[in-house]
PDB file of C-alpha atoms in Angstrom:
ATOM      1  CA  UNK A   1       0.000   0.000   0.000  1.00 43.00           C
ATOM      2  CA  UNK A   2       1.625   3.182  -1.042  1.00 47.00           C
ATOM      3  CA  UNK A   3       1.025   6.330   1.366  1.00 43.00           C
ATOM      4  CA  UNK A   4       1.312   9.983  -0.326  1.00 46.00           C
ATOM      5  CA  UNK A   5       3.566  12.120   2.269  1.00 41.00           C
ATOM      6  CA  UNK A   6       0.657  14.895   3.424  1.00 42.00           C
ATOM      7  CA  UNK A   7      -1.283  11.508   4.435  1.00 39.00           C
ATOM      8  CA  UNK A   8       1.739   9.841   6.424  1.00 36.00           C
ATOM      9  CA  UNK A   9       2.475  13.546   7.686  1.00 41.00           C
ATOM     10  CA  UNK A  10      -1.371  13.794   8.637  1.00 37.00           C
ATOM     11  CA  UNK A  11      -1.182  10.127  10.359  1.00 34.00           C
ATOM     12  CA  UNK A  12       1.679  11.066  12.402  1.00 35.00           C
ATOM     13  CA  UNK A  13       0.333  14.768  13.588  1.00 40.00           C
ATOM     14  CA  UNK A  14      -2.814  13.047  14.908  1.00 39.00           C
ATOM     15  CA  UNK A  15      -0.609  10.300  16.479  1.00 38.00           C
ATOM     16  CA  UNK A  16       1.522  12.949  18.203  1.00 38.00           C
ATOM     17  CA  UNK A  17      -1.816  14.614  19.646  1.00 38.00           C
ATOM     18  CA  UNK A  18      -2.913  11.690  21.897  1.00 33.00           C
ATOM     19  CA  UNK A  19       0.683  10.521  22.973  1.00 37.00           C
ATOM     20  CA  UNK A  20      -0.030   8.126  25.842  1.00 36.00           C
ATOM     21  CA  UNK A  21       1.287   9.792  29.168  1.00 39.00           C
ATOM     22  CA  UNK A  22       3.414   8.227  32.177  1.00 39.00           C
ATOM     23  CA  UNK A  23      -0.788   7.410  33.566  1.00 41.00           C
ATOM     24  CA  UNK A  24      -1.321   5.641  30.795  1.00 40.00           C
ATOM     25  CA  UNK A  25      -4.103   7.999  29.259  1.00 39.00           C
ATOM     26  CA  UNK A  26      -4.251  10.398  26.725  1.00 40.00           C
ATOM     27  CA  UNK A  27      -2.431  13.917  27.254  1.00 38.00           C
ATOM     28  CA  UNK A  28      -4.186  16.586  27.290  1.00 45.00           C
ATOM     29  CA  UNK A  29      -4.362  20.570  27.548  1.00 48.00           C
ATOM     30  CA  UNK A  30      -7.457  21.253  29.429  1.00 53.00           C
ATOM     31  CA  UNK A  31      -6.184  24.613  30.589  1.00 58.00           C
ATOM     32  CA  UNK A  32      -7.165  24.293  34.259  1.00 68.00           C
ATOM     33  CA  UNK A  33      -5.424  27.089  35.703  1.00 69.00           C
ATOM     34  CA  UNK A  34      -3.363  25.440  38.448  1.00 63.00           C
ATOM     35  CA  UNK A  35      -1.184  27.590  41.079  1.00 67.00           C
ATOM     36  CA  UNK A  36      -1.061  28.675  44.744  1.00 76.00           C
ATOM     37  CA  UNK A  37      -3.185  31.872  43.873  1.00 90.00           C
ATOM     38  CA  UNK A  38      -7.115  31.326  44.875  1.00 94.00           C
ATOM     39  CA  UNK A  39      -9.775  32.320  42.888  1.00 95.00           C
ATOM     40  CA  UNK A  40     -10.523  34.919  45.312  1.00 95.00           C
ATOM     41  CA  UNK A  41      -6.969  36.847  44.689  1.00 95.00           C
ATOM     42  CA  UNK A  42      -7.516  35.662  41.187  1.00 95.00           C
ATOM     43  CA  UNK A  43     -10.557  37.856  40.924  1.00 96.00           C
ATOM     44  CA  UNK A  44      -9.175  40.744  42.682  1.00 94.00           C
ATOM     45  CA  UNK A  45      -6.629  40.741  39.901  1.00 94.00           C
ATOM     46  CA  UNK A  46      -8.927  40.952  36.967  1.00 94.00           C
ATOM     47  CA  UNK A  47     -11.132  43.912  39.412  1.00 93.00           C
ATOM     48  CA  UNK A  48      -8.361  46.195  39.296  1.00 92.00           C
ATOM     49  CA  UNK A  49      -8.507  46.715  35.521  1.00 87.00           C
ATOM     50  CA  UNK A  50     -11.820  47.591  35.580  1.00 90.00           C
ATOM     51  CA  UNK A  51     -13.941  50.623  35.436  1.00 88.00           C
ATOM     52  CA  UNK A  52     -14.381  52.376  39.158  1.00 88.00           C
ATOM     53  CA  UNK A  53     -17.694  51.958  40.704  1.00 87.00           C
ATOM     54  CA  UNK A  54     -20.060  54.447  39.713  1.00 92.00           C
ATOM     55  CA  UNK A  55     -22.629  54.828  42.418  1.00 94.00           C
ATOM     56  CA  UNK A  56     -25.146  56.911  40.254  1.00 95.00           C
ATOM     57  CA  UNK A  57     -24.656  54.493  36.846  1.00 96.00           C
ATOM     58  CA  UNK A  58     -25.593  51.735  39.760  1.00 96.00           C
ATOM     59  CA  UNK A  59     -28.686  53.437  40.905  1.00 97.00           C
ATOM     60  CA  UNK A  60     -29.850  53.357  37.562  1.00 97.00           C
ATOM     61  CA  UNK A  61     -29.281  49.906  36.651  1.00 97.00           C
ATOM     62  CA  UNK A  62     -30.760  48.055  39.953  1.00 97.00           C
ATOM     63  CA  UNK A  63     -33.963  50.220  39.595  1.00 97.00           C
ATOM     64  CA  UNK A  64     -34.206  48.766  36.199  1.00 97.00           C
ATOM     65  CA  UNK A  65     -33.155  45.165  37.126  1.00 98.00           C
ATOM     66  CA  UNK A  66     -33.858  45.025  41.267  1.00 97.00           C
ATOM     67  CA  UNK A  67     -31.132  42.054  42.303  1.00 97.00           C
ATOM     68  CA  UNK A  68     -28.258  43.458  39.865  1.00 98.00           C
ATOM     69  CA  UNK A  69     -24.923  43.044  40.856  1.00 97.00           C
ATOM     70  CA  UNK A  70     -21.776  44.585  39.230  1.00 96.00           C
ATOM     71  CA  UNK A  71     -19.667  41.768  37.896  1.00 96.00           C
ATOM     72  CA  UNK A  72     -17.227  43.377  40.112  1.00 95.00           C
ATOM     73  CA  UNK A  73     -19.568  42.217  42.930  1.00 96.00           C
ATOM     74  CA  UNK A  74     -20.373  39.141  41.676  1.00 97.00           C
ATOM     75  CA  UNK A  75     -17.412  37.405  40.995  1.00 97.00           C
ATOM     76  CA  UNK A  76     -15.815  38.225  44.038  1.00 96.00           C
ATOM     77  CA  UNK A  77     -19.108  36.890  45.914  1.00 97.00           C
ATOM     78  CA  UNK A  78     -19.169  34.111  43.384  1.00 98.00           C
ATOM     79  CA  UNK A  79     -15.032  33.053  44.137  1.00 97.00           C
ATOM     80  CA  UNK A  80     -15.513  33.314  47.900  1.00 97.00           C
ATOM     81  CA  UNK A  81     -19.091  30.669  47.956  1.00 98.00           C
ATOM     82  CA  UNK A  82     -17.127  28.279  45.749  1.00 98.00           C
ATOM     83  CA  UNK A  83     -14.231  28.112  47.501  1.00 97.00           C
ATOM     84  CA  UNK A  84     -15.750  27.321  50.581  1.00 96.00           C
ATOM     85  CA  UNK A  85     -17.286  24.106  48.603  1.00 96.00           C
ATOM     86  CA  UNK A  86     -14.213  23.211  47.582  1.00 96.00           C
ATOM     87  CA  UNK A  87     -14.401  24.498  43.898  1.00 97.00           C
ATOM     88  CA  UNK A  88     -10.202  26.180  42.625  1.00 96.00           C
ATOM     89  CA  UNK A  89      -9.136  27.351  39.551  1.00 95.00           C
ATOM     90  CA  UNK A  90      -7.033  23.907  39.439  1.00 94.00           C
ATOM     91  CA  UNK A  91      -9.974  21.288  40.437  1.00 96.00           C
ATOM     92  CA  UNK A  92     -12.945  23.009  38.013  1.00 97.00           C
ATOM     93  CA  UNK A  93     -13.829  23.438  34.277  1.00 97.00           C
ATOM     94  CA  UNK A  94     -15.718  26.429  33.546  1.00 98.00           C
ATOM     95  CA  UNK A  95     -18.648  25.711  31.501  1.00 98.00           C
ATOM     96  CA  UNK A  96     -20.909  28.413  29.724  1.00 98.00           C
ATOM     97  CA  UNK A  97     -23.789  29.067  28.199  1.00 98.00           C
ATOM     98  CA  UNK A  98     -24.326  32.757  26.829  1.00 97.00           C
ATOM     99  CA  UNK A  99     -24.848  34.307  23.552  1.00 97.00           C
ATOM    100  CA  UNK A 100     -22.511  35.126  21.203  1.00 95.00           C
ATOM    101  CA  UNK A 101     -22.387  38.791  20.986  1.00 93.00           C
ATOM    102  CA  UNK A 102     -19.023  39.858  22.054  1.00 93.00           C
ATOM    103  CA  UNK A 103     -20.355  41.757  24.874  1.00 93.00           C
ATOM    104  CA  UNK A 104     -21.537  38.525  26.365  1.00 91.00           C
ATOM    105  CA  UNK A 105     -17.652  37.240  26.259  1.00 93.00           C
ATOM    106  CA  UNK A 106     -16.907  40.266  28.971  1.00 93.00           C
ATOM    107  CA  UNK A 107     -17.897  37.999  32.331  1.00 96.00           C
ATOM    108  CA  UNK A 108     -16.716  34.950  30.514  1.00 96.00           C
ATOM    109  CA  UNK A 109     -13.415  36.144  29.903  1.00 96.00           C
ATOM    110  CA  UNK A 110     -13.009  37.595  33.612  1.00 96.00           C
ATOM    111  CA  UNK A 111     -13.960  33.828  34.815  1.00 97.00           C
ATOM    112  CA  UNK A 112     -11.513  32.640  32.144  1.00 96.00           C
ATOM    113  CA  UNK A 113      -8.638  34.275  34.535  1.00 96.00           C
ATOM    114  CA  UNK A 114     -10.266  32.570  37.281  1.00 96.00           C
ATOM    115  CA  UNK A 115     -10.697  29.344  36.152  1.00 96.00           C
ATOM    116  CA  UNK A 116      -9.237  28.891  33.270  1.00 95.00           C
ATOM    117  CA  UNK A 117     -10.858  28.403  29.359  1.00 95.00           C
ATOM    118  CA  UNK A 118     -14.514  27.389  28.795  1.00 97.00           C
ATOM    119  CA  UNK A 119     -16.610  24.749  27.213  1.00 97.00           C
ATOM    120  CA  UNK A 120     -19.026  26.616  25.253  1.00 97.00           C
ATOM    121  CA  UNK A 121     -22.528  25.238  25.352  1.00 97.00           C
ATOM    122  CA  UNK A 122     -24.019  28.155  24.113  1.00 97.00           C
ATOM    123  CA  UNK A 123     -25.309  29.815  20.857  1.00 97.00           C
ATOM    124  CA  UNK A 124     -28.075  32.694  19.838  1.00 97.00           C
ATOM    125  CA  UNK A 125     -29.428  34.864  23.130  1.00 97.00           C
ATOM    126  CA  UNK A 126     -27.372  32.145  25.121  1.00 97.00           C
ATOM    127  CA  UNK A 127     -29.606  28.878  24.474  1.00 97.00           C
ATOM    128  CA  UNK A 128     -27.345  25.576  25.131  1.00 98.00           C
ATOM    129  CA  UNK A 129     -27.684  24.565  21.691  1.00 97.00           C
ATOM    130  CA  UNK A 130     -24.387  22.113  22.442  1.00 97.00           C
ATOM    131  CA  UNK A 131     -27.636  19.944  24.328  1.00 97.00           C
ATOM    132  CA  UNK A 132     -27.040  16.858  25.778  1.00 97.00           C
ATOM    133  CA  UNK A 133     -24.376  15.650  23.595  1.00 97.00           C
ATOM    134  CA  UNK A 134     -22.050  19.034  24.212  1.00 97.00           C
ATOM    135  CA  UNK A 135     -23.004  18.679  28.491  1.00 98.00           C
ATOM    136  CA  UNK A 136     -21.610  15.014  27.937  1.00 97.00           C
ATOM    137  CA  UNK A 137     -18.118  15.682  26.109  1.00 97.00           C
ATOM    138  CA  UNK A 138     -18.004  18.722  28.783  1.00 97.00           C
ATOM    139  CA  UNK A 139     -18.424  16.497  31.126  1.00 97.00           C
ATOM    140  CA  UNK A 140     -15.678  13.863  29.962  1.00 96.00           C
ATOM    141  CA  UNK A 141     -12.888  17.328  30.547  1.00 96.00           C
ATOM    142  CA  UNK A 142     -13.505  17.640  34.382  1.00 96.00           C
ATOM    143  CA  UNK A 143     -10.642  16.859  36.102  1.00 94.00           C
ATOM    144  CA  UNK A 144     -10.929  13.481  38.156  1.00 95.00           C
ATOM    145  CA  UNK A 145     -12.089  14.210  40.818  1.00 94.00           C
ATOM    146  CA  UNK A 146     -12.890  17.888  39.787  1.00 96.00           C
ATOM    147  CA  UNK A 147     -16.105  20.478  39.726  1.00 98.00           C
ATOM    148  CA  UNK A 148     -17.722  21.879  37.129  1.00 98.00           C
ATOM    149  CA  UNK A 149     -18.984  25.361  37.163  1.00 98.00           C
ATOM    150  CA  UNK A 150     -21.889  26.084  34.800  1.00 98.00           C
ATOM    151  CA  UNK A 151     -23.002  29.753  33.786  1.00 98.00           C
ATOM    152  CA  UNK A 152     -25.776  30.709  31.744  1.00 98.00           C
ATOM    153  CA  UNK A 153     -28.454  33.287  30.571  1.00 98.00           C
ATOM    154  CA  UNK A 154     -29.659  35.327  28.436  1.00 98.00           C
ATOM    155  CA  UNK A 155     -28.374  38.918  27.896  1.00 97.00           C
ATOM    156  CA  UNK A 156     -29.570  42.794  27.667  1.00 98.00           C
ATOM    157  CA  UNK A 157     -27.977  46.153  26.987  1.00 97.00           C
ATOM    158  CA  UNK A 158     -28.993  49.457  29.246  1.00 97.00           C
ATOM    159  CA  UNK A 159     -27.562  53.222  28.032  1.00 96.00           C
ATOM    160  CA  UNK A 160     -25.696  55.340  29.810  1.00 95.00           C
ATOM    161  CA  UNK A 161     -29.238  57.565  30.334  1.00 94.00           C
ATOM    162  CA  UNK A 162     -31.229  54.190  30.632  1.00 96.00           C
ATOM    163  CA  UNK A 163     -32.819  52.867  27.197  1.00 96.00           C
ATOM    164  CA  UNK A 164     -32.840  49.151  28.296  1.00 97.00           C
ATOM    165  CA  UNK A 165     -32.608  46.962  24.598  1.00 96.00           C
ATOM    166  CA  UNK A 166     -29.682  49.237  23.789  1.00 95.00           C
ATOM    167  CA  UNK A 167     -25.615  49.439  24.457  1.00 96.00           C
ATOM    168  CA  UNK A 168     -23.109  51.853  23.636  1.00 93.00           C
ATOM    169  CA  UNK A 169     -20.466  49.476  21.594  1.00 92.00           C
ATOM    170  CA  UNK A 170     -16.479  50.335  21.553  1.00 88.00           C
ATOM    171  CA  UNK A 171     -16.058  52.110  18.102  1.00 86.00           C
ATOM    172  CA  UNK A 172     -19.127  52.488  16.897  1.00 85.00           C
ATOM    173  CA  UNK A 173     -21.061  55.710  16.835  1.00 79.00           C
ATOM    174  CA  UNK A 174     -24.684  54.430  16.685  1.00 81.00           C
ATOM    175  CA  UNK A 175     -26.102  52.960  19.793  1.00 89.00           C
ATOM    176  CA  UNK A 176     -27.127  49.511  19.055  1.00 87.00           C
ATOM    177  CA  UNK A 177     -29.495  46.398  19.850  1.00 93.00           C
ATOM    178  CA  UNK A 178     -28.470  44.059  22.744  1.00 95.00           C
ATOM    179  CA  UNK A 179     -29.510  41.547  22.196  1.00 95.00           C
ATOM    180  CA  UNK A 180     -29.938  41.367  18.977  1.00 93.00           C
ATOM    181  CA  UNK A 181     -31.404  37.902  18.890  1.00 96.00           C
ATOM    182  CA  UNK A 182     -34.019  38.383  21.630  1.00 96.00           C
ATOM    183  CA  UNK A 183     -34.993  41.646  19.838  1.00 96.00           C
ATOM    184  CA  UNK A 184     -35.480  39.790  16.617  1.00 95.00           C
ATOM    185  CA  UNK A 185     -37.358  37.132  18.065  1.00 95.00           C
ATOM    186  CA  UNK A 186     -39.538  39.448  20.063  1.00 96.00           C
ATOM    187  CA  UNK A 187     -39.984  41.498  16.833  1.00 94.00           C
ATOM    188  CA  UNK A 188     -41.216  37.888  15.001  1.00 92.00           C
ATOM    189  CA  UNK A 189     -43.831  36.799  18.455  1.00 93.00           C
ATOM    190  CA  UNK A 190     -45.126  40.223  18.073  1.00 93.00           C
ATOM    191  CA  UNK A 191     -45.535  39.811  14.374  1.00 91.00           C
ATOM    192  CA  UNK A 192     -47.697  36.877  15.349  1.00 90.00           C
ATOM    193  CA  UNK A 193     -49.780  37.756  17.851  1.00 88.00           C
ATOM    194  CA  UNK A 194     -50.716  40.680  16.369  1.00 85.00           C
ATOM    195  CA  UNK A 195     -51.737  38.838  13.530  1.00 77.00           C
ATOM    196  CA  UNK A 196     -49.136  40.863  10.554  1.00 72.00           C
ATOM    197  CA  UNK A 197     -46.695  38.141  10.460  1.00 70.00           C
ATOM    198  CA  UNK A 198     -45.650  36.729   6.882  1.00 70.00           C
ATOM    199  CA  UNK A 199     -46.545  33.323   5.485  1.00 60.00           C
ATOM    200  CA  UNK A 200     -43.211  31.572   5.182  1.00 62.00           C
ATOM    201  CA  UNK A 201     -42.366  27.843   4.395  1.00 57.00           C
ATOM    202  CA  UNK A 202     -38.483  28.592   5.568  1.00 60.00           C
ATOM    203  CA  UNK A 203     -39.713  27.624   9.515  1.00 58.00           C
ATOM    204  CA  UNK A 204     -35.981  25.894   9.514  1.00 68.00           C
ATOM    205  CA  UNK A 205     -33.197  26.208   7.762  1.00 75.00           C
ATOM    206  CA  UNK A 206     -29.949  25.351   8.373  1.00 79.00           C
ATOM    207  CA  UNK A 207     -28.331  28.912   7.413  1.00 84.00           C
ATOM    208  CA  UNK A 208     -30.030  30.260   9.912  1.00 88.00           C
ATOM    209  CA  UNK A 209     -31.820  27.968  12.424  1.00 89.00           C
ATOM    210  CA  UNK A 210     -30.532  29.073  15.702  1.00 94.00           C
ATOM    211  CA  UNK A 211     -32.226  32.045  15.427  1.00 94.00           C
ATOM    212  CA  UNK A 212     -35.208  29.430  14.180  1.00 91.00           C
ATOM    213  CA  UNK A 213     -35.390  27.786  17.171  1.00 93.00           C
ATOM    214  CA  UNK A 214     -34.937  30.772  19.377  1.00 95.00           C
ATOM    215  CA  UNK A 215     -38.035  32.206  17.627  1.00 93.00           C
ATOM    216  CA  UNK A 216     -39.866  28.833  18.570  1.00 92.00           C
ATOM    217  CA  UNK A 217     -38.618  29.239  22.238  1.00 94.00           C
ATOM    218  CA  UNK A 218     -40.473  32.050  22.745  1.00 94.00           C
ATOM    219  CA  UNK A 219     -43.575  31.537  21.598  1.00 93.00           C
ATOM    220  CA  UNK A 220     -45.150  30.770  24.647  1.00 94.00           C
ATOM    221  CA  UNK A 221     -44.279  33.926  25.863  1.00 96.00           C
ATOM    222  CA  UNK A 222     -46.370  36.054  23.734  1.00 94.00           C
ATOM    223  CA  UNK A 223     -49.205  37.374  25.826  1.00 94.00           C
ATOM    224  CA  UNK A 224     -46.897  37.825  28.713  1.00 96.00           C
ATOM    225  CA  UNK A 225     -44.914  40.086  26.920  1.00 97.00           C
ATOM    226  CA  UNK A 226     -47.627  42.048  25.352  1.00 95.00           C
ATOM    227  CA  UNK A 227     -48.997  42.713  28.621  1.00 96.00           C
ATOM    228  CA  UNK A 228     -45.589  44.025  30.138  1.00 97.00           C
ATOM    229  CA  UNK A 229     -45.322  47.655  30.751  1.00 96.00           C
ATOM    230  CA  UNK A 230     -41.893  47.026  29.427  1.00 97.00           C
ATOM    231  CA  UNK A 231     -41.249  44.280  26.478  1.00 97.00           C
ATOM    232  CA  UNK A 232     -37.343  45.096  26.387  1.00 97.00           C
ATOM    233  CA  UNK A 233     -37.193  45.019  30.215  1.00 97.00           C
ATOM    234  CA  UNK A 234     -39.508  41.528  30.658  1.00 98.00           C
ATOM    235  CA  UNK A 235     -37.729  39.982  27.258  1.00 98.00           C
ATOM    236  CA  UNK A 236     -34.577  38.975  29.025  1.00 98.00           C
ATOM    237  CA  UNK A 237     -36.700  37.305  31.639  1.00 98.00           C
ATOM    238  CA  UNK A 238     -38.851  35.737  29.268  1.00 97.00           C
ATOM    239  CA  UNK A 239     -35.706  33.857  27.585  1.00 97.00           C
ATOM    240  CA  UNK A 240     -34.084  32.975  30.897  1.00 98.00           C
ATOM    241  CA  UNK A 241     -37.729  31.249  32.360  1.00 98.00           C
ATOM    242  CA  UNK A 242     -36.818  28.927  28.744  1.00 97.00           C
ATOM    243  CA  UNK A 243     -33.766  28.684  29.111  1.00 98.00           C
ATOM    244  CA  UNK A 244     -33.922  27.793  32.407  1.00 98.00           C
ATOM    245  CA  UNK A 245     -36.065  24.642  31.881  1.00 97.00           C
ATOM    246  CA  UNK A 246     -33.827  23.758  29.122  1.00 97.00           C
ATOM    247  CA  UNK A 247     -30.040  23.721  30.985  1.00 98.00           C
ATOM    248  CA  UNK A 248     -31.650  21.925  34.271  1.00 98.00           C
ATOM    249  CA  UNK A 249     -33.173  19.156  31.892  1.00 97.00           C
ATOM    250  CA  UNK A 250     -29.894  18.886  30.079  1.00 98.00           C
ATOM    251  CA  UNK A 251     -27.792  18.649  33.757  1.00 98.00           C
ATOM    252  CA  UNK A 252     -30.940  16.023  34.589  1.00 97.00           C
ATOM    253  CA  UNK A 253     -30.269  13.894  31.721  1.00 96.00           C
ATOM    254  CA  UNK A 254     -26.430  14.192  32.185  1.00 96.00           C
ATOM    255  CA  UNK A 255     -26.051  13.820  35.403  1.00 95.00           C
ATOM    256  CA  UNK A 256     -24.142  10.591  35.587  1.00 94.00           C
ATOM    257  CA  UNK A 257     -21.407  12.424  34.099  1.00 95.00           C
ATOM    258  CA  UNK A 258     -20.511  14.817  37.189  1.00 97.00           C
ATOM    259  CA  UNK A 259     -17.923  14.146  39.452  1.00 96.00           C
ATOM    260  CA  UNK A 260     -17.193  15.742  42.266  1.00 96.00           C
ATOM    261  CA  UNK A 261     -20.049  18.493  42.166  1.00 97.00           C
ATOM    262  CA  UNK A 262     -21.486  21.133  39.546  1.00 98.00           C
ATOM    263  CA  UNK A 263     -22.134  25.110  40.616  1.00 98.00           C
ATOM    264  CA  UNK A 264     -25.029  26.328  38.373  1.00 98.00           C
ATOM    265  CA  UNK A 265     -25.015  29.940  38.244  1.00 98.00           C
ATOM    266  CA  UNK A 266     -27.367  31.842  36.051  1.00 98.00           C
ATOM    267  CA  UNK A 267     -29.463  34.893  35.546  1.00 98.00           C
ATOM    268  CA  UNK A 268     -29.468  37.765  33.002  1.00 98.00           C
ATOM    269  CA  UNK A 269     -26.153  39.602  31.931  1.00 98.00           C
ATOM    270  CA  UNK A 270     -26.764  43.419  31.808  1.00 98.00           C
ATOM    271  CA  UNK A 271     -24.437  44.754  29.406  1.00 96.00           C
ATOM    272  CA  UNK A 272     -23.653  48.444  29.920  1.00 95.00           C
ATOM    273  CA  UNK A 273     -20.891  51.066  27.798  1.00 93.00           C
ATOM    274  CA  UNK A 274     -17.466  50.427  27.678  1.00 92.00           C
ATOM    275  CA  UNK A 275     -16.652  53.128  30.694  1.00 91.00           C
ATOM    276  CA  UNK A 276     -19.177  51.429  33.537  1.00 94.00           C
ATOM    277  CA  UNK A 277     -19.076  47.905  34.898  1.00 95.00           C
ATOM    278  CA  UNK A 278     -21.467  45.229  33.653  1.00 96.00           C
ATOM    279  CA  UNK A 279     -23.666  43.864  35.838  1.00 98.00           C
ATOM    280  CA  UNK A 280     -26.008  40.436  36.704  1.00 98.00           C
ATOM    281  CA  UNK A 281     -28.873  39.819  37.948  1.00 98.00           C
ATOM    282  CA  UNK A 282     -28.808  36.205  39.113  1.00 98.00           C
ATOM    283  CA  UNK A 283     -31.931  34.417  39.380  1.00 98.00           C
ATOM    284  CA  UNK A 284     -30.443  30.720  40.350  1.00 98.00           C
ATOM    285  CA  UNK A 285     -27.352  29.473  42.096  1.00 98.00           C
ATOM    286  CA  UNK A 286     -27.518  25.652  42.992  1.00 98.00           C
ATOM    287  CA  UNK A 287     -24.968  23.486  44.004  1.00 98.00           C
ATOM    288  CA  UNK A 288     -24.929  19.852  42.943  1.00 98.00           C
ATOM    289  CA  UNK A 289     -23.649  16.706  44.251  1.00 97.00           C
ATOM    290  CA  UNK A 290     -21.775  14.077  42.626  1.00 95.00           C
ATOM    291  CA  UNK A 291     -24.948  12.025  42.172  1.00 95.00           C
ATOM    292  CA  UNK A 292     -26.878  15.324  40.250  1.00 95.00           C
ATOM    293  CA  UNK A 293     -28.797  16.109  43.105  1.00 96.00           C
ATOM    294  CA  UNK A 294     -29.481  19.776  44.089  1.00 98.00           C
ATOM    295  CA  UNK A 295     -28.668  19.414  47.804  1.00 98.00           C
ATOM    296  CA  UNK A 296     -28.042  23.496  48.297  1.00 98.00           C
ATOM    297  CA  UNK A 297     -29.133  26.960  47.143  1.00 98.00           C
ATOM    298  CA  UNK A 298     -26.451  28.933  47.054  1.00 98.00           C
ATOM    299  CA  UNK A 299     -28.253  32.577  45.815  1.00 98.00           C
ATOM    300  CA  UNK A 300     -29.126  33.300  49.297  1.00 97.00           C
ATOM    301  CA  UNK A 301     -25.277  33.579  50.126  1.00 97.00           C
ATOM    302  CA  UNK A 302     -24.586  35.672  47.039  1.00 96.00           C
ATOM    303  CA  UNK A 303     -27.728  38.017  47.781  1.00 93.00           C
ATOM    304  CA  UNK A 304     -26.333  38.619  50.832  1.00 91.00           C
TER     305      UNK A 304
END
């Protein structure tokens, strides 16, 4: 049998990616960050980079969204909880679920310092569209013996003079859509209920059918939002209450594949201008044990 060179050079590349260790497994790079450093100082590193406070900016945004934290705020209450369950940057893969707007990347990338790099469940306006199979190869990465913290939820801008469904964006003049998904979406329910929607046989297709499903996914929220006082303030909520459903039944189904324990944080991201912290509003933290049982709500603690 006579081998070309690029195929003997592609047979030995992929050889040289799983050479067997001194364990007798697979090596791999899961980027755990490992050190003496907690999470705790580890956050308080990322913090000092970070826009100051601004007490009237904060006013503004926790009248809007009563329960919003700065991240600022909530990653240093987030490190301290987890710690004291046992969860360090070198025992736990970070695991997220969040849109893919690049403003949605800035509390992943702060945890990314913490903890290390992410699995990425997520896809449009932060629905796990990895599903079960993506929660079960996540799973497969946590170290033995190891935790897995899980973040997720849907996202919304807020103005610097308080116009919530809109963001000031680095470098661009015009103030823009956040989230552009969930605005979309919202834009096709309304469409609906108010009975102006187009006839379309394109219900899926595969150029676009994220944003398909996440127009599906909020259906059932139609008359709910047409009755709030705000649609751009009760859309965010709307998505997380699906979303919601969605991640636990995914952990459910999974949940022979945790180890040690899983930390499932999530809520709504409140993206704000590049000069004033973002903030969260988290609407769930459980902690799970290694047989995928909720056996402790941790939002009190972070509330507090």
């Amino acid at each position: 049998m006579n081998l070309s060179v690029a195929t003997l050079a592609l047979f030995f590349a992929a050889s040289e990616a799983f050479q067997v260790g001194p364990a007798g497994r697979a090596s791999t790079s899961l980027n755990i960050l490992a050190g003496a450093e907690s999470a705790s100082e580890r956050v308080a590193k990322v913090m000092a980079n970070k826009p100051e406070e601004n007490a009237e900016f904060d006013k503004l945004v926790t009248k809007n969204f009563p329960g919003a934290l700065s991240n600022k705020a909530l990653e240093s209450k987030v490190a301290t909880i987890l710690e004291s369950k046992g969860l360090t940057p070198a025992n736990t893969l970070l695991c997220t679920s969040l849109c893919c707007d690049e403003l949605a990347r800035s509390l992943e990338d702060d945890l990314n310092k913490v903890y290390g790099h992410n699995f990425n469940l997520g896809g449009l306006a932060g629905f796990p569209f990895a599903g079960n199979t993506g929660f079960g190869a996540m799973s497969a990465h946590v170290p033995d013996g190891g935790y897995t913290l899980l973040v997720h939820g849907p996202h919304v801008g807020i103005t610097l003079d308080g116009v919530i469904g809109k963001v000031e964006r680095s470098g661009i003049a015009l103030v823009d859509n956040c989230c552009g998904s969930a605005i979309a979406a919202s834009n096709y329910l309304k469409g609906i209920t108010d009975g102006g929607a187009k006839i379309t046989t394109k219900l899926q297709q595969f150029s676009d059918f994220q944003q398909g499903a996440v127009q599906e996914l909020i259906l059932p929220f139609g008359k709910r939002l047409n009755d709030a006082d705000d649609r751009m303030k009760e859309l965010p909520y709307a998505l997380y209450d699906s979303q919601d459903i969605l991640v636990r039944d995914i952990i459910s189904g999974g949940s022979g594949g945790i180890k040690q324990g899983l930390a499932l944080l999530s809520g709504i991201q409140i993206n704000t201008s590049p000069d004033t912290l973002d903030y969260f509003h988290p609407l769930r933290f459980d902690y799970y044990d290694e047989d995928g049982k909720v056996v402790e709500d941790l939002l009190p603690m972070l509330k507090a």
